[in-house]
Coordinates of C-alpha atoms and ligand atoms in Angstrom, one line a residue:
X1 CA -18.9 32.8 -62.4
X2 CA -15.1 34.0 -62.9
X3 CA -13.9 32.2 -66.3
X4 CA -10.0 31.3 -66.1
X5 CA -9.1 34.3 -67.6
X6 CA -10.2 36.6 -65.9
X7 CA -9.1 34.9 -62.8
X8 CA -5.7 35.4 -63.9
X9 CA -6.6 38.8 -65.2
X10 CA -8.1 39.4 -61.7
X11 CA -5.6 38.3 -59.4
X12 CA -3.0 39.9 -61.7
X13 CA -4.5 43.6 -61.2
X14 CA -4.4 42.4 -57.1
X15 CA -0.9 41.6 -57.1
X16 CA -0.1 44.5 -58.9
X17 CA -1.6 47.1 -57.2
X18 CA 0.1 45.7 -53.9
X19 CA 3.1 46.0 -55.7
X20 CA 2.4 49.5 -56.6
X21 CA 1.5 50.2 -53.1
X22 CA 4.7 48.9 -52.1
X23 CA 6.6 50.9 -54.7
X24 CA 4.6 54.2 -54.2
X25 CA 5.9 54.5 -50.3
X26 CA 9.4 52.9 -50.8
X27 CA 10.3 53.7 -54.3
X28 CA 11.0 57.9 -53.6
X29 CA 7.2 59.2 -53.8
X30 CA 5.4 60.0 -50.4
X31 CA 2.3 57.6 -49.3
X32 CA -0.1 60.5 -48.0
X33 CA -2.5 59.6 -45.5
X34 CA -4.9 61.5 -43.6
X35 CA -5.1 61.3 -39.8
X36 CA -8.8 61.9 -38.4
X37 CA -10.5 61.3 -34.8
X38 CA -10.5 57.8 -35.8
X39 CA -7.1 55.7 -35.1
X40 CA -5.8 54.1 -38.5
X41 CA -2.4 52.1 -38.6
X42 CA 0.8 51.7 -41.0
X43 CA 3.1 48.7 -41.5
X44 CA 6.2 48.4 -43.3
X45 CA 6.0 47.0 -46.5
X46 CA 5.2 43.0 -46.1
X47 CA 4.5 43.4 -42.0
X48 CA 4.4 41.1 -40.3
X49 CA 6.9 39.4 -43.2
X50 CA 10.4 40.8 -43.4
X51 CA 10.7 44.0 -44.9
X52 CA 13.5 44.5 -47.7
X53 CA 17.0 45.5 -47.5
X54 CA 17.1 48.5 -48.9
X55 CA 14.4 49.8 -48.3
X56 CA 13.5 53.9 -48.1
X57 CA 9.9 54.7 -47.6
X58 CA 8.4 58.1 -46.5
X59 CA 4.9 58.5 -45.6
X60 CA 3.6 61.8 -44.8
X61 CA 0.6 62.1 -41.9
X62 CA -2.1 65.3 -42.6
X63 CA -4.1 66.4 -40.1
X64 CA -5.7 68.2 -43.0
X65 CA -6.6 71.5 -40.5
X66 CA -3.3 74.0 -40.0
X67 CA -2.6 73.8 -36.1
X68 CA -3.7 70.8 -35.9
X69 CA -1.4 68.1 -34.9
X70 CA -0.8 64.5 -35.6
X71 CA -0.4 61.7 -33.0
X72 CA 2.1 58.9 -33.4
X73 CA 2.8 55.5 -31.4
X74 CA 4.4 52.0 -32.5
X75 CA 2.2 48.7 -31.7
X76 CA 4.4 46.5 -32.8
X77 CA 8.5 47.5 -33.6
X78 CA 10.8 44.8 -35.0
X79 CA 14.0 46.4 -36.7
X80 CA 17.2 45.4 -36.4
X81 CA 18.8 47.6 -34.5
X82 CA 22.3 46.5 -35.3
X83 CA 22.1 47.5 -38.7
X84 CA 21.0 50.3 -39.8
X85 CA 17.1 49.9 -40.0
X86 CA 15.2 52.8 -38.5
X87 CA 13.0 55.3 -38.8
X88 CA 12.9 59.0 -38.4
X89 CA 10.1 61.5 -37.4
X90 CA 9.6 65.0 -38.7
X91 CA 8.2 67.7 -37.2
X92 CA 6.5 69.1 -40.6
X93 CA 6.1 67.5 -44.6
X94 CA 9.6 67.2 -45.9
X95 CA 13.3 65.7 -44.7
X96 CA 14.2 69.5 -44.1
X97 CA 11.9 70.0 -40.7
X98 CA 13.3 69.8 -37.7
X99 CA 13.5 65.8 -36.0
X100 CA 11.2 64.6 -33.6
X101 CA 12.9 61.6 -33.7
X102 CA 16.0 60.1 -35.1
X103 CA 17.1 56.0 -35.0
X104 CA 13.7 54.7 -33.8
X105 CA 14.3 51.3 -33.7
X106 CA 12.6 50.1 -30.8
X107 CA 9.6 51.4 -29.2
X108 CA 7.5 51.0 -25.8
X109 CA 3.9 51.3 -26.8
X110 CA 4.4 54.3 -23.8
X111 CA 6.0 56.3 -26.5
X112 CA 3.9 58.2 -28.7
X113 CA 5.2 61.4 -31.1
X114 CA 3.2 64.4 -31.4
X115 CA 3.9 66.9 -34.6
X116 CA 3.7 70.7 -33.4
X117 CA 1.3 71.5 -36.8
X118 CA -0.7 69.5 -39.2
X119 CA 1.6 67.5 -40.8
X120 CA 4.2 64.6 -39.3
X121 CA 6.7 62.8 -42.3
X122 CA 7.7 59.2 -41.0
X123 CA 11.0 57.6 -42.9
X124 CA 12.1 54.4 -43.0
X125 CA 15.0 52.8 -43.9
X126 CA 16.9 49.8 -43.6
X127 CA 20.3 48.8 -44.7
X128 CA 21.3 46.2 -47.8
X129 CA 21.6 43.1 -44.9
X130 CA 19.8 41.5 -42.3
X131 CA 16.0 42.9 -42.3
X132 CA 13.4 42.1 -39.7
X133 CA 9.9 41.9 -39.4
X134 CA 8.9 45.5 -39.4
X135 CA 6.6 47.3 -37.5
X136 CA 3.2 48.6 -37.2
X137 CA 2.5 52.0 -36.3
X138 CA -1.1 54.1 -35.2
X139 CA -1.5 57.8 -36.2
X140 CA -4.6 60.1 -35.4
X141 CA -5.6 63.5 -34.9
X142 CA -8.3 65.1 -33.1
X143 CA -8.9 68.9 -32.7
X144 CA -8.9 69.8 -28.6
X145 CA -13.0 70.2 -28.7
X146 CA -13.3 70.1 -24.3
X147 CA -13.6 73.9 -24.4
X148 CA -14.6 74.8 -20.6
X149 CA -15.6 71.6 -19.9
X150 CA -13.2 71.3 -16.8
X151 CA -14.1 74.1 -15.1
X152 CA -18.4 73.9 -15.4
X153 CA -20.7 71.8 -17.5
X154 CA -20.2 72.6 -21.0
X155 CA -22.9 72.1 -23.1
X156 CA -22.6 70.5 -26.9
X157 CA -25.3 70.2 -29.7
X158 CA -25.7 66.9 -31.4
X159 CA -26.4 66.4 -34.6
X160 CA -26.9 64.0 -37.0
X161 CA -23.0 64.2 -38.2
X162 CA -20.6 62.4 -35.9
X163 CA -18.8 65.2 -33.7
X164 CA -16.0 64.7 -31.1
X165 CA -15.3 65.4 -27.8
X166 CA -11.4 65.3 -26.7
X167 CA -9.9 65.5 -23.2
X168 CA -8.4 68.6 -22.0
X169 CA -5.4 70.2 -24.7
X170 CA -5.8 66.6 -26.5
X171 CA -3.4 65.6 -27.8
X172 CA -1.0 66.6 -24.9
X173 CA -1.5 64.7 -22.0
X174 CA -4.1 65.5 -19.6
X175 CA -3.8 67.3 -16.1
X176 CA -3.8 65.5 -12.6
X177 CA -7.0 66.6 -10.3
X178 CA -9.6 66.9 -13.8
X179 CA -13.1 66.8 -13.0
X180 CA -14.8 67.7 -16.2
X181 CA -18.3 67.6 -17.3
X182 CA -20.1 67.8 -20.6
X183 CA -23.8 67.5 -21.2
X184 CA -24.2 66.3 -24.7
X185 CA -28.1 67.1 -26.3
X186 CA -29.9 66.5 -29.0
X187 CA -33.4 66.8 -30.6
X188 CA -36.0 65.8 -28.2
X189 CA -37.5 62.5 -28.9
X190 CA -34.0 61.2 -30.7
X191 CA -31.1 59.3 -28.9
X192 CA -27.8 59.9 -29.3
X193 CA -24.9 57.1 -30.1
X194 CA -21.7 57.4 -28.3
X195 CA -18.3 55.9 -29.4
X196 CA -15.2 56.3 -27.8
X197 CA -13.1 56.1 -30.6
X198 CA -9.7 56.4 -28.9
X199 CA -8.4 56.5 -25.6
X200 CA -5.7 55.8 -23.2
X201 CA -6.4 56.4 -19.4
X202 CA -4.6 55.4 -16.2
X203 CA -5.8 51.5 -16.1
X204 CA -6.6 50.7 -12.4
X205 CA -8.2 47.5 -12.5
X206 CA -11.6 49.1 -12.1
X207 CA -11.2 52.8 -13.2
X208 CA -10.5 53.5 -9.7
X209 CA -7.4 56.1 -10.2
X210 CA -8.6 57.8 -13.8
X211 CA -12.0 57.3 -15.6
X212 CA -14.3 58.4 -18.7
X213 CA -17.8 57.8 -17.7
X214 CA -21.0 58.4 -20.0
X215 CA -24.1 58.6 -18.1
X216 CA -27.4 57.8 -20.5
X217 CA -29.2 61.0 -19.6
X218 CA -28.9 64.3 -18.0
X219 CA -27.5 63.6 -14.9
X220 CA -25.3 60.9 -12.3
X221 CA -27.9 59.0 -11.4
X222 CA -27.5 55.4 -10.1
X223 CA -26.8 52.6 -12.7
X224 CA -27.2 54.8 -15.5
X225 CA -23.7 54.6 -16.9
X226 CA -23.7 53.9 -20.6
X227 CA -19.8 53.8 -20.6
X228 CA -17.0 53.2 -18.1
X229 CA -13.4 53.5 -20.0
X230 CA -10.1 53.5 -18.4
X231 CA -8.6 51.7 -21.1
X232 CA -5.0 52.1 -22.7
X233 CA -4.9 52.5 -26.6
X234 CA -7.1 49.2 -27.0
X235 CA -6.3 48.1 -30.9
X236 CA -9.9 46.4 -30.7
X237 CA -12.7 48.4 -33.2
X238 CA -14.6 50.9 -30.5
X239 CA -18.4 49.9 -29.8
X240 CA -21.1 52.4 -30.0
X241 CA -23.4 53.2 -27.2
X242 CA -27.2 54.5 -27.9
X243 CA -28.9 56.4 -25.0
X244 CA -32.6 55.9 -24.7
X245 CA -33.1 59.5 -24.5
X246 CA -31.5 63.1 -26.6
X247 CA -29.0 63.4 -23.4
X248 CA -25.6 62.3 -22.3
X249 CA -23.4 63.3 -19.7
X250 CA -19.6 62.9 -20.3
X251 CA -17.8 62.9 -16.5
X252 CA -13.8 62.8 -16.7
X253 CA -12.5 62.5 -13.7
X254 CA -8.3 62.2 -12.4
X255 CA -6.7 61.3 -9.7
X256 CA -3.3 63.0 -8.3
X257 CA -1.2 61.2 -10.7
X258 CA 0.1 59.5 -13.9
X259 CA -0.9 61.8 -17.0
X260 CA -1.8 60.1 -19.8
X261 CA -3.1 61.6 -23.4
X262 CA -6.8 61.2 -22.6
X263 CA -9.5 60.1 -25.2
X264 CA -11.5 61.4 -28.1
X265 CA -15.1 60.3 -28.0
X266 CA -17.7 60.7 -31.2
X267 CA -21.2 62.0 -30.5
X268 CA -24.4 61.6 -33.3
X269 CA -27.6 61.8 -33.3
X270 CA -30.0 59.3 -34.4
X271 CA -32.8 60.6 -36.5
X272 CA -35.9 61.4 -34.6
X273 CA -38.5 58.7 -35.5
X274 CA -41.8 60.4 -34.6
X275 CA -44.9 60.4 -37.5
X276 CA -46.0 63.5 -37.2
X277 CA -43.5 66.1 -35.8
X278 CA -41.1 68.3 -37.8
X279 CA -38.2 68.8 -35.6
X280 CA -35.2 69.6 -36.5
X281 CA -32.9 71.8 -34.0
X282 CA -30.0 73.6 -36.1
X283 CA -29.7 75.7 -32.7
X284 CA -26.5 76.2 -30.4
X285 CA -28.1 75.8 -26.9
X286 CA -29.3 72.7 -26.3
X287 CA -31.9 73.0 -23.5
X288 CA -33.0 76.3 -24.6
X289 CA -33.3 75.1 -28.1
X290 CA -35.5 71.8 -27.1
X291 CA -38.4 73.3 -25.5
X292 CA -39.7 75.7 -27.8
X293 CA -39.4 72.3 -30.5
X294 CA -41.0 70.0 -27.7
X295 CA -44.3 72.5 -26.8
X296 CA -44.8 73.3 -30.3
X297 CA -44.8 69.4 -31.5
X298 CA -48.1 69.2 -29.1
X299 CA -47.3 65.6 -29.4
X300 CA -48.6 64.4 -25.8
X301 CA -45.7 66.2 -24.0
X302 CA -46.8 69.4 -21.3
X303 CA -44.1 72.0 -20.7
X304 CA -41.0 70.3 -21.1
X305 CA -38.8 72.0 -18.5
X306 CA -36.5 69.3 -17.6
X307 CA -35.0 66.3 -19.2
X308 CA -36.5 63.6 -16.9
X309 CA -40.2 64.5 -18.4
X310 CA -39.4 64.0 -22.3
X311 CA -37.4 60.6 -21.1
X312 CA -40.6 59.9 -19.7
X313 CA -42.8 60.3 -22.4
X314 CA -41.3 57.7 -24.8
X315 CA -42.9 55.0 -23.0
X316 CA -45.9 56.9 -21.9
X317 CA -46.9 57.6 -25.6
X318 CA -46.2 54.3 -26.7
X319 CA -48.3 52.5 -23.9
X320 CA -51.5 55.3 -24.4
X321 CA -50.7 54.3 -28.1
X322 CA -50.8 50.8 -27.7
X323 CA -53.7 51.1 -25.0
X324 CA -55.9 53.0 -27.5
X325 CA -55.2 50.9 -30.1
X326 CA -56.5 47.7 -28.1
X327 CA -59.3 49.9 -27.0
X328 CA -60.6 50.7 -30.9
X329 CA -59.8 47.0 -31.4
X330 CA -62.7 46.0 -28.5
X331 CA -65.2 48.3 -29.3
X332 CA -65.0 47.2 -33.1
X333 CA -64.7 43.6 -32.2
X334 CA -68.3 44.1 -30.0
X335 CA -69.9 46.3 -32.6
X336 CA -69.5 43.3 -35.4
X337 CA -70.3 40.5 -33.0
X338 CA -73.8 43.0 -32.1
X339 CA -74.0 43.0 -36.0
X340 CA -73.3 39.2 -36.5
X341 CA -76.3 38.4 -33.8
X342 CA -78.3 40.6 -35.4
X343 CA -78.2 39.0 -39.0
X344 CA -78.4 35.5 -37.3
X345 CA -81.5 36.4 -35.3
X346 CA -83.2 38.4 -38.1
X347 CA -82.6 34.8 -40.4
X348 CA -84.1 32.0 -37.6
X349 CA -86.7 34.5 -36.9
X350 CA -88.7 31.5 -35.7
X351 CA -86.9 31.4 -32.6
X352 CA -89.0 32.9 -29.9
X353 CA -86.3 32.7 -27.5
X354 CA -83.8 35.4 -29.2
X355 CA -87.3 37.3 -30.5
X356 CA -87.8 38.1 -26.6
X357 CA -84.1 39.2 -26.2
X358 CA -83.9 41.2 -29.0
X359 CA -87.4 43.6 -28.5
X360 CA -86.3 44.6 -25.1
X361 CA -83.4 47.0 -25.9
X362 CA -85.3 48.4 -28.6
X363 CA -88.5 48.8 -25.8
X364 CA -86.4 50.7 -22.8
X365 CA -85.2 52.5 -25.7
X366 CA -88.2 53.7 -26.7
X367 CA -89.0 54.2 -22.8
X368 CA -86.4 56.4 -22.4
X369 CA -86.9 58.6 -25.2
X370 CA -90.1 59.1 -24.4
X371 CA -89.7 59.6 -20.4
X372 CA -88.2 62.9 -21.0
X373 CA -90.5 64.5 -23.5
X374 CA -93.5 63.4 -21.8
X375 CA -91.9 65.4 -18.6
X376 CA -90.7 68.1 -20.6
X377 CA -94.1 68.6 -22.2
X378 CA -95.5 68.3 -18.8
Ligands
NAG401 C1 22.7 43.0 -31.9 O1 24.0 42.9 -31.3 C2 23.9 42.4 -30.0 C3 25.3 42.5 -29.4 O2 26.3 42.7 -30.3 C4 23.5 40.9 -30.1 O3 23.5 40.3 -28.8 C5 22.2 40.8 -30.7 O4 21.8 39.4 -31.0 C6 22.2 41.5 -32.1 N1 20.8 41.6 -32.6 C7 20.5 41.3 -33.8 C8 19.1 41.4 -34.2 O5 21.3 41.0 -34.7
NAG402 C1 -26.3 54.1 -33.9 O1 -25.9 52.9 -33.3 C2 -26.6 51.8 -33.7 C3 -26.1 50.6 -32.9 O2 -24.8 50.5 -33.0 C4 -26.5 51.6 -35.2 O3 -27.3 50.6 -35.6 C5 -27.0 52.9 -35.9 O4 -26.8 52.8 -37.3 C6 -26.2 54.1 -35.4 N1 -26.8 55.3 -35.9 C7 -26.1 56.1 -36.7 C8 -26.8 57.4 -37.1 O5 -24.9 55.9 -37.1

């Protein structure tokens, strides 16, 4: 496929533009990157090799929505600390804002950095001798979307966007005592995928002390749990969760102690797969907005007043489906077998025995009809 020279011509542009990369954060320009709801990492230049002596590289973290701050934490932090290798943290885009942190050169994955506005500038230098294998850092930012949700059931509208749900003043860290609950709806007849994109919970064993639980429907029934997460800043990718029905109900629950910074969890609806129905809610309410949508689809459901009914009818439509399709299939299949004996007959007319059949139907037929006019004439 690839000739030789454009192999070399390939692997050239490759090389390069990692050299570029390289260049672009170390070599006095900023590496911008954005920080979203989903966690995204950073090394130092050749991680896990050595980094350079010499190095100076400045990349700048954007929230990309003023007020919004940028979370910070180190995976992995090999500098020499002898020398002068270290990093520094900003509180806003240039060298000028104030320091969140100076001579980070070691790091428990407890620590994490929080800017007080959108953006966070991270520095790093080392000095011209003895370099190390660098370090690997996770950045991400999520707007504090729990509203009320900690003091009643707060109720969110899916969509077919991915929107998140954070813990309680995410990113700070979250109080002891929470008990929060948020009923997450979408269009009836859809489902709704759940991913829990980032979070970092007290870890008992078996969510004992703190836990995130999704329940796959409206409300804490038995053995409905879609999701139980107590984890702590798991580097593995998140998995998503599909509900069998347009509900989900996020429970956060804490216990007296140990804070930690919570979670962020994404929300979607998948689109409504239904022939005939039009249904598209752009409404706020949820509940509200899905019954006038269910009564007017007229598609087998009665007044849908609560959630459990509209779970039901998935299956219920599919087997009266399925059942009247088998039924159509029986009565066709009898009407071409009548048909079939018919022709066969009607060619070996000579046999008396299917002749004898065949009259009688046709007789009691002709009885019947004329039972009632005789009586009616009568
Ligand atoms: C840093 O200095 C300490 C004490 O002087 C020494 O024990 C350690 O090995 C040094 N570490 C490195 C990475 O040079
Ligand atoms: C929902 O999740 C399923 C399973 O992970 C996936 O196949 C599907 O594409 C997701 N839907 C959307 C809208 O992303």
């Amino acid at each position: 496929m690839f000739g030789n020279r454009e192999m070399v011509w390939f692997v050239g542009i490759l090389f390069l533009d990692n050299i570029l990369k390289v260049l672009c954060q170390c070599s006095g320009s900023t590496l911008t990157l954005t920080a979203s709801e989903i966690p995204a990492k950073f090394t130092s230049p050749n991680y896990p090799s050595n980094y350079a002596d010499n190095s100076a590289c400045l990349w700048l973290l954007d929230s990309g929505v003023a007020g919004q701050p940028v979370m910070l934490y180190g995976d992995d932090m090999f500098l020499n600390c002898n020398n002068s290798d270290f990093i520094t943290i900003y509180d806003g885009p240039t060298q000028i804002n104030s320091l969140i942190k100076l001579n980070l050169c070691t790091t428990a994955p407890t620590l994490v950095y929080i800017s007080s506005d959108r953006y966070m500038l991270v520095e790093f230098n080392s000095d011209p001798s003895n370099n190390a294998q660098g370090f690997e850092l996770t950045y991400i930012s999520a707007a504090d979307t729990s509203a009320t949700g900690c003091t009643a059931e707060y109720a969110l509208t899916a969509t077919t966007s991915p929107q998140y749900l954070t813990s309680a003043g995410f990113p700070a860290t979250y109080s002891s005592g929470s008990s929060c609950r948020w009923l997450i709806s979408g269009a009836s007849l859809s489902t709704l995928n759940i991913t829990i994109t980032w979070s970092d919970i007290e870890n008992g064993g078996s969510c004992e002390f703190d836990a995130l639980t999704v329940y796959d429907g409206q409300y804490m029934c038995e053995n409905s749990e879609l999701i139980i997460e107590c984890s702590t800043r798991e580097t593995a990718p998140a998995s998503t969760y599909t509900t069998t029905a347009n509900h989900a109900l996020v429970i956060f629950t804490s216990d007296a102690s140990l804070d930690k910074y919570g979670f962020v969890l994404e929300y979607q609806q998948n689109p409504v797969v239904t022939t005939s129905t039009t249904s598209t809610t752009t409404t706020t309410s949820t509940t509200v907005s899905s019954t006038p949508t269910g009564t007017t689809s007229s598609s087998g459901q009665q007044s849908s007043s609560t959630d459990t009914e509209t779970q039901v009818d998935i299956p219920l439509l599919f087997a009266c489906a399925i059942g009247g399709a088998g039924f159509v299939v029986i009565i066709v299949t009898i009407l071409h077998a009548v048909k079939f004996l018919k022709a066969k007959k009607l060619k070996k007319s000579g046999m008396i025995k299917v002749q004898t059949i065949a009259p009688l139907p046709a007789r009691t037929a002709f009885d019947r009809r004329q039972g009632p006019n005789t009586l009616s004439f009568v």
